[in-house]
Amino acid sequence: MKGYLGLALTLLLCLDLNLIAPVAGDPSLCGLNGCQAIELAKRYTEHTMAKMMRTIKPDALEEVFANMKKLESLVRDVQDLERDVMSLFQPVWPVNGSPARWSMCAEGPCSCMMETQTVSCWRLELQYHVPRKQQIPMDTKILDLSMNRLQFLHKDSFIKLTELQELDLSENSLELMPNSIFYDLENMRHLKLHKNQLLYLSGDLFQDTGALRTIDISFNILENLPETLFKKLHSLYFLNLAYNAITEIPASIFHDLESLEDLDLSVNKIKELPRHAFGNLKVLKRLKLEENELTRLPYGIFDQVTSLQELYLQNNKIETLPMGVFAFLGNLTFLDLTSNQIQVIDYKDFIALRNLRSLFLGQNFITSIKNKTFVGTPNLAKLYLFSNKIESVELAAFSGLNSLSWLLLNNNLLRVLPREIFKRTPSLLRLQIDSNKFMKLPEGILDELKVVEQVKLSMNPWHCDCFILYLTRWLHRNPDKIWDRQPKCRGPGDLGGKPVIDMTFNSVCDGQWASMTKIQGRV
Ligand SMILES: *[C@@H]1O[C@H](CO)[C@@H](O)[C@H](O)[C@H]1NC(C)=O
Ligand SMILES: *[C@@H]1O[C@H](CO)[C@@H](O)[C@H](O)[C@H]1NC(C)=O
């Protein structure tokens, strides 16, 4: 208890001294109104702290934490204020409209190319601001400021650049985009902001940039997105928000993106999706939601995105699939559900996925595959079921999968397979049943694999009694199809460790019927 309290207090002290003091202490900033606010915030912080110190008793933890929350949000406000103030201090480069503008541009440190109307300040070690000695031609189409160390930009940095089509600000240290910074960029088509330190974006940042086609804001530290952020972007077809810390998706944030084809929300902290989040994305082809913290999908979440071709949901914590959740995705070719917590699947989950080619269900908690689970996916080519807890596969589990060429059932708990299981998968080229609990296979089972090229059988406890000779014969007849390693016997006795292919009638059957019945008892 006490240790916790101490920790909380230390944290508070650090927050106060390190974050607020330098801003308030900087006399150069105090000509601005902002400083009064900072001073005020600082005093309030001190007051709250002093009060807290007086009131803390061992049983007052709750109050301490409540105060701490208040204080944290206060500190955040002060930080925001600091950013605003800092960006006001940044110099702005002159935008040049004279006939000599391109040769004047060339006098600065950036490289200027009149033919392509490109200005590149790429990798110039720009630390705090745009170069002071640089002129920017008014008709610049492409402006590259990437790979510098820019922290703040003045809100007027791009003023009058009405012809700008591409702006690259990636790989800097930008913490804030002043909300009117893109005000004049009515023709901007491509915006790169990835690999910065953006914590939030203001809701009207893209108010005037209705021509935008692509935006990349990946690899920042965004936590929340304002609901109105993408309101005007009717031409946007690519939006990358991956590798941030987004926890929530506002319900209507994507509703105006009627041209969006590619949406990347992967590697964030999204716990839940609003039911109509993707409601108006009529032409969306690719949706990436992998590596979030989703535990469930709302009923009907994908019902409107009927053009979807690729859906990435791997590395979440999804436990169950709501009834018919993919039922409207007739164009889906790729569905990745790897590494979730799904326990049960049945035919209703994959109904009407006529064009599905790859289905990833590995690393879940599936225990059995029931008859006809995949009847809704007649064009499936690759089915990944590895690393589950599958103990049983029913005879007609794979029925309807006439085009299936890859079946990965490795790393499960299988002991048996029905004799005619592969009759329903006539196109199988690759089969993995390694790392299961197979001691034997029914006579003739592999003969159904008419066109198979690779079979992986290793890492099973093959029991080398008289029954194993079917597998031995198959191995002899198909030496080029054994993939990776030869399966080995687990036992009995000193046959353990020997390759199954080396078994002979004499070594496993000869006069051993009596002991075999004993062995069978163990199977
Ligand atoms: C699939 O794509 C085609 C054309 O690409 C389109 O006509 C159709 O509406 C789409 N949706 C479904 C559900 O098939
Ligand atoms: C699965 O299908 C097979 C073949 O059609 C049938 O014999 C078996 O009874 C079915 N199993 C169940 C549990 O319905």
PDB file of C-alpha atoms in Angstrom, residues 135-240:
ATOM      1  CA  GLN A 135      12.544  31.134 -50.983  1.00  0.00           C
ATOM      2  CA  ILE A 136       9.658  28.991 -52.121  1.00  0.00           C
ATOM      3  CA  PRO A 137       8.270  29.490 -55.631  1.00  0.00           C
ATOM      4  CA  MET A 138       4.576  30.161 -55.579  1.00  0.00           C
ATOM      5  CA  ASP A 139       3.868  27.462 -58.183  1.00  0.00           C
ATOM      6  CA  THR A 140       5.628  24.657 -56.301  1.00  0.00           C
ATOM      7  CA  LYS A 141       3.831  21.361 -56.918  1.00  0.00           C
ATOM      8  CA  ILE A 142       5.923  19.012 -54.833  1.00  0.00           C
ATOM      9  CA  LEU A 143       7.477  19.957 -51.521  1.00  0.00           C
ATOM     10  CA  ASP A 144       9.645  17.485 -49.654  1.00  0.00           C
ATOM     11  CA  LEU A 145      10.634  18.253 -46.074  1.00  0.00           C
ATOM     12  CA  SER A 146      11.086  14.661 -45.016  1.00  0.00           C
ATOM     13  CA  MET A 147      13.865  13.233 -42.874  1.00  0.00           C
ATOM     14  CA  ASN A 148      14.695  16.320 -40.895  1.00  0.00           C
ATOM     15  CA  ARG A 149      14.185  17.097 -37.254  1.00  0.00           C
ATOM     16  CA  LEU A 150      11.354  19.589 -37.501  1.00  0.00           C
ATOM     17  CA  GLN A 151       9.415  19.882 -34.268  1.00  0.00           C
ATOM     18  CA  PHE A 152       6.984  22.699 -34.942  1.00  0.00           C
ATOM     19  CA  LEU A 153       5.744  24.487 -38.021  1.00  0.00           C
ATOM     20  CA  HIS A 154       4.222  27.909 -38.118  1.00  0.00           C
ATOM     21  CA  LYS A 155       0.587  27.933 -39.151  1.00  0.00           C
ATOM     22  CA  ASP A 156       1.518  30.083 -42.194  1.00  0.00           C
ATOM     23  CA  SER A 157       4.305  27.779 -43.463  1.00  0.00           C
ATOM     24  CA  PHE A 158       2.413  26.778 -46.592  1.00  0.00           C
ATOM     25  CA  ILE A 159       0.366  29.879 -47.153  1.00  0.00           C
ATOM     26  CA  LYS A 160      -0.224  30.850 -50.815  1.00  0.00           C
ATOM     27  CA  LEU A 161       1.050  27.501 -52.117  1.00  0.00           C
ATOM     28  CA  THR A 162      -2.253  26.887 -53.847  1.00  0.00           C
ATOM     29  CA  GLU A 163      -0.718  24.713 -56.556  1.00  0.00           C
ATOM     30  CA  LEU A 164       0.955  22.303 -54.176  1.00  0.00           C
ATOM     31  CA  GLN A 165      -0.009  18.704 -54.934  1.00  0.00           C
ATOM     32  CA  GLU A 166       2.351  16.707 -52.766  1.00  0.00           C
ATOM     33  CA  LEU A 167       3.636  17.534 -49.313  1.00  0.00           C
ATOM     34  CA  ASP A 168       6.059  15.240 -47.554  1.00  0.00           C
ATOM     35  CA  LEU A 169       6.649  15.932 -43.858  1.00  0.00           C
ATOM     36  CA  SER A 170       7.481  12.370 -42.915  1.00  0.00           C
ATOM     37  CA  GLU A 171      10.292  11.350 -40.569  1.00  0.00           C
ATOM     38  CA  ASN A 172      10.505  14.533 -38.546  1.00  0.00           C
ATOM     39  CA  SER A 173       9.664  15.204 -34.902  1.00  0.00           C
ATOM     40  CA  LEU A 174       6.463  17.143 -35.444  1.00  0.00           C
ATOM     41  CA  GLU A 175       4.313  17.290 -32.355  1.00  0.00           C
ATOM     42  CA  LEU A 176       1.533  19.523 -33.553  1.00  0.00           C
ATOM     43  CA  MET A 177      -0.126  20.590 -36.761  1.00  0.00           C
ATOM     44  CA  PRO A 178      -1.650  24.060 -36.248  1.00  0.00           C
ATOM     45  CA  ASN A 179      -5.246  23.678 -37.364  1.00  0.00           C
ATOM     46  CA  SER A 180      -5.077  26.178 -40.228  1.00  0.00           C
ATOM     47  CA  ILE A 181      -1.690  25.054 -41.573  1.00  0.00           C
ATOM     48  CA  PHE A 182      -3.157  23.510 -44.753  1.00  0.00           C
ATOM     49  CA  TYR A 183      -5.555  26.411 -45.307  1.00  0.00           C
ATOM     50  CA  ASP A 184      -4.364  27.280 -48.838  1.00  0.00           C
ATOM     51  CA  LEU A 185      -3.586  23.748 -49.995  1.00  0.00           C
ATOM     52  CA  GLU A 186      -6.797  23.253 -51.910  1.00  0.00           C
ATOM     53  CA  ASN A 187      -5.005  21.188 -54.578  1.00  0.00           C
ATOM     54  CA  MET A 188      -2.979  18.966 -52.287  1.00  0.00           C
ATOM     55  CA  ARG A 189      -3.413  15.339 -53.354  1.00  0.00           C
ATOM     56  CA  HIS A 190      -0.831  13.473 -51.336  1.00  0.00           C
ATOM     57  CA  LEU A 191       0.161  14.163 -47.751  1.00  0.00           C
ATOM     58  CA  LYS A 192       2.822  12.268 -45.842  1.00  0.00           C
ATOM     59  CA  LEU A 193       3.004  12.762 -42.102  1.00  0.00           C
ATOM     60  CA  HIS A 194       4.256   9.354 -41.049  1.00  0.00           C
ATOM     61  CA  LYS A 195       7.010   8.887 -38.482  1.00  0.00           C
ATOM     62  CA  ASN A 196       6.454  12.004 -36.428  1.00  0.00           C
ATOM     63  CA  GLN A 197       5.352  12.620 -32.842  1.00  0.00           C
ATOM     64  CA  LEU A 198       1.790  13.744 -33.462  1.00  0.00           C
ATOM     65  CA  LEU A 199      -0.355  13.204 -30.386  1.00  0.00           C
ATOM     66  CA  TYR A 200      -3.587  14.555 -31.771  1.00  0.00           C
ATOM     67  CA  LEU A 201      -4.986  16.330 -34.798  1.00  0.00           C
ATOM     68  CA  SER A 202      -7.523  19.082 -34.696  1.00  0.00           C
ATOM     69  CA  GLY A 203     -10.959  18.319 -36.125  1.00  0.00           C
ATOM     70  CA  ASP A 204     -10.711  20.940 -38.884  1.00  0.00           C
ATOM     71  CA  LEU A 205      -7.134  20.214 -40.010  1.00  0.00           C
ATOM     72  CA  PHE A 206      -8.341  18.935 -43.394  1.00  0.00           C
ATOM     73  CA  GLN A 207     -11.188  21.434 -43.698  1.00  0.00           C
ATOM     74  CA  ASP A 208      -9.762  23.040 -46.856  1.00  0.00           C
ATOM     75  CA  THR A 209      -7.963  20.121 -48.488  1.00  0.00           C
ATOM     76  CA  GLY A 210     -10.852  18.448 -50.277  1.00  0.00           C
ATOM     77  CA  ALA A 211      -8.591  17.293 -53.134  1.00  0.00           C
ATOM     78  CA  LEU A 212      -6.595  14.907 -50.965  1.00  0.00           C
ATOM     79  CA  ARG A 213      -6.216  11.414 -52.458  1.00  0.00           C
ATOM     80  CA  THR A 214      -3.793   9.834 -49.999  1.00  0.00           C
ATOM     81  CA  ILE A 215      -2.839  10.489 -46.372  1.00  0.00           C
ATOM     82  CA  ASP A 216      -0.220   8.637 -44.393  1.00  0.00           C
ATOM     83  CA  ILE A 217      -0.179   9.411 -40.648  1.00  0.00           C
ATOM     84  CA  SER A 218       1.239   6.067 -39.564  1.00  0.00           C
ATOM     85  CA  PHE A 219       3.959   5.791 -36.902  1.00  0.00           C
ATOM     86  CA  ASN A 220       2.841   8.695 -34.733  1.00  0.00           C
ATOM     87  CA  ILE A 221       1.422   8.631 -31.203  1.00  0.00           C
ATOM     88  CA  LEU A 222      -2.203   9.530 -31.930  1.00  0.00           C
ATOM     89  CA  GLU A 223      -4.585   8.389 -29.203  1.00  0.00           C
ATOM     90  CA  ASN A 224      -7.883   9.867 -30.256  1.00  0.00           C
ATOM     91  CA  LEU A 225      -9.251  11.086 -33.531  1.00  0.00           C
ATOM     92  CA  PRO A 226     -11.802  13.909 -33.711  1.00  0.00           C
ATOM     93  CA  GLU A 227     -15.040  12.792 -35.308  1.00  0.00           C
ATOM     94  CA  THR A 228     -14.959  15.569 -37.954  1.00  0.00           C
ATOM     95  CA  LEU A 229     -11.347  15.004 -39.052  1.00  0.00           C
ATOM     96  CA  PHE A 230     -12.039  13.444 -42.467  1.00  0.00           C
ATOM     97  CA  LYS A 231     -15.342  15.173 -43.136  1.00  0.00           C
ATOM     98  CA  LYS A 232     -14.400  16.909 -46.413  1.00  0.00           C
ATOM     99  CA  LEU A 233     -12.273  14.219 -47.996  1.00  0.00           C
ATOM    100  CA  HIS A 234     -14.602  12.839 -50.654  1.00  0.00           C
ATOM    101  CA  SER A 235     -11.725  11.950 -53.027  1.00  0.00           C
ATOM    102  CA  LEU A 236      -9.516  10.197 -50.518  1.00  0.00           C
ATOM    103  CA  TYR A 237      -8.723   6.643 -51.586  1.00  0.00           C
ATOM    104  CA  PHE A 238      -5.843   5.745 -49.234  1.00  0.00           C
ATOM    105  CA  LEU A 239      -5.693   6.394 -45.500  1.00  0.00           C
ATOM    106  CA  ASN A 240      -2.969   4.993 -43.283  1.00  0.00           C
TER     107      ASN A 240
END
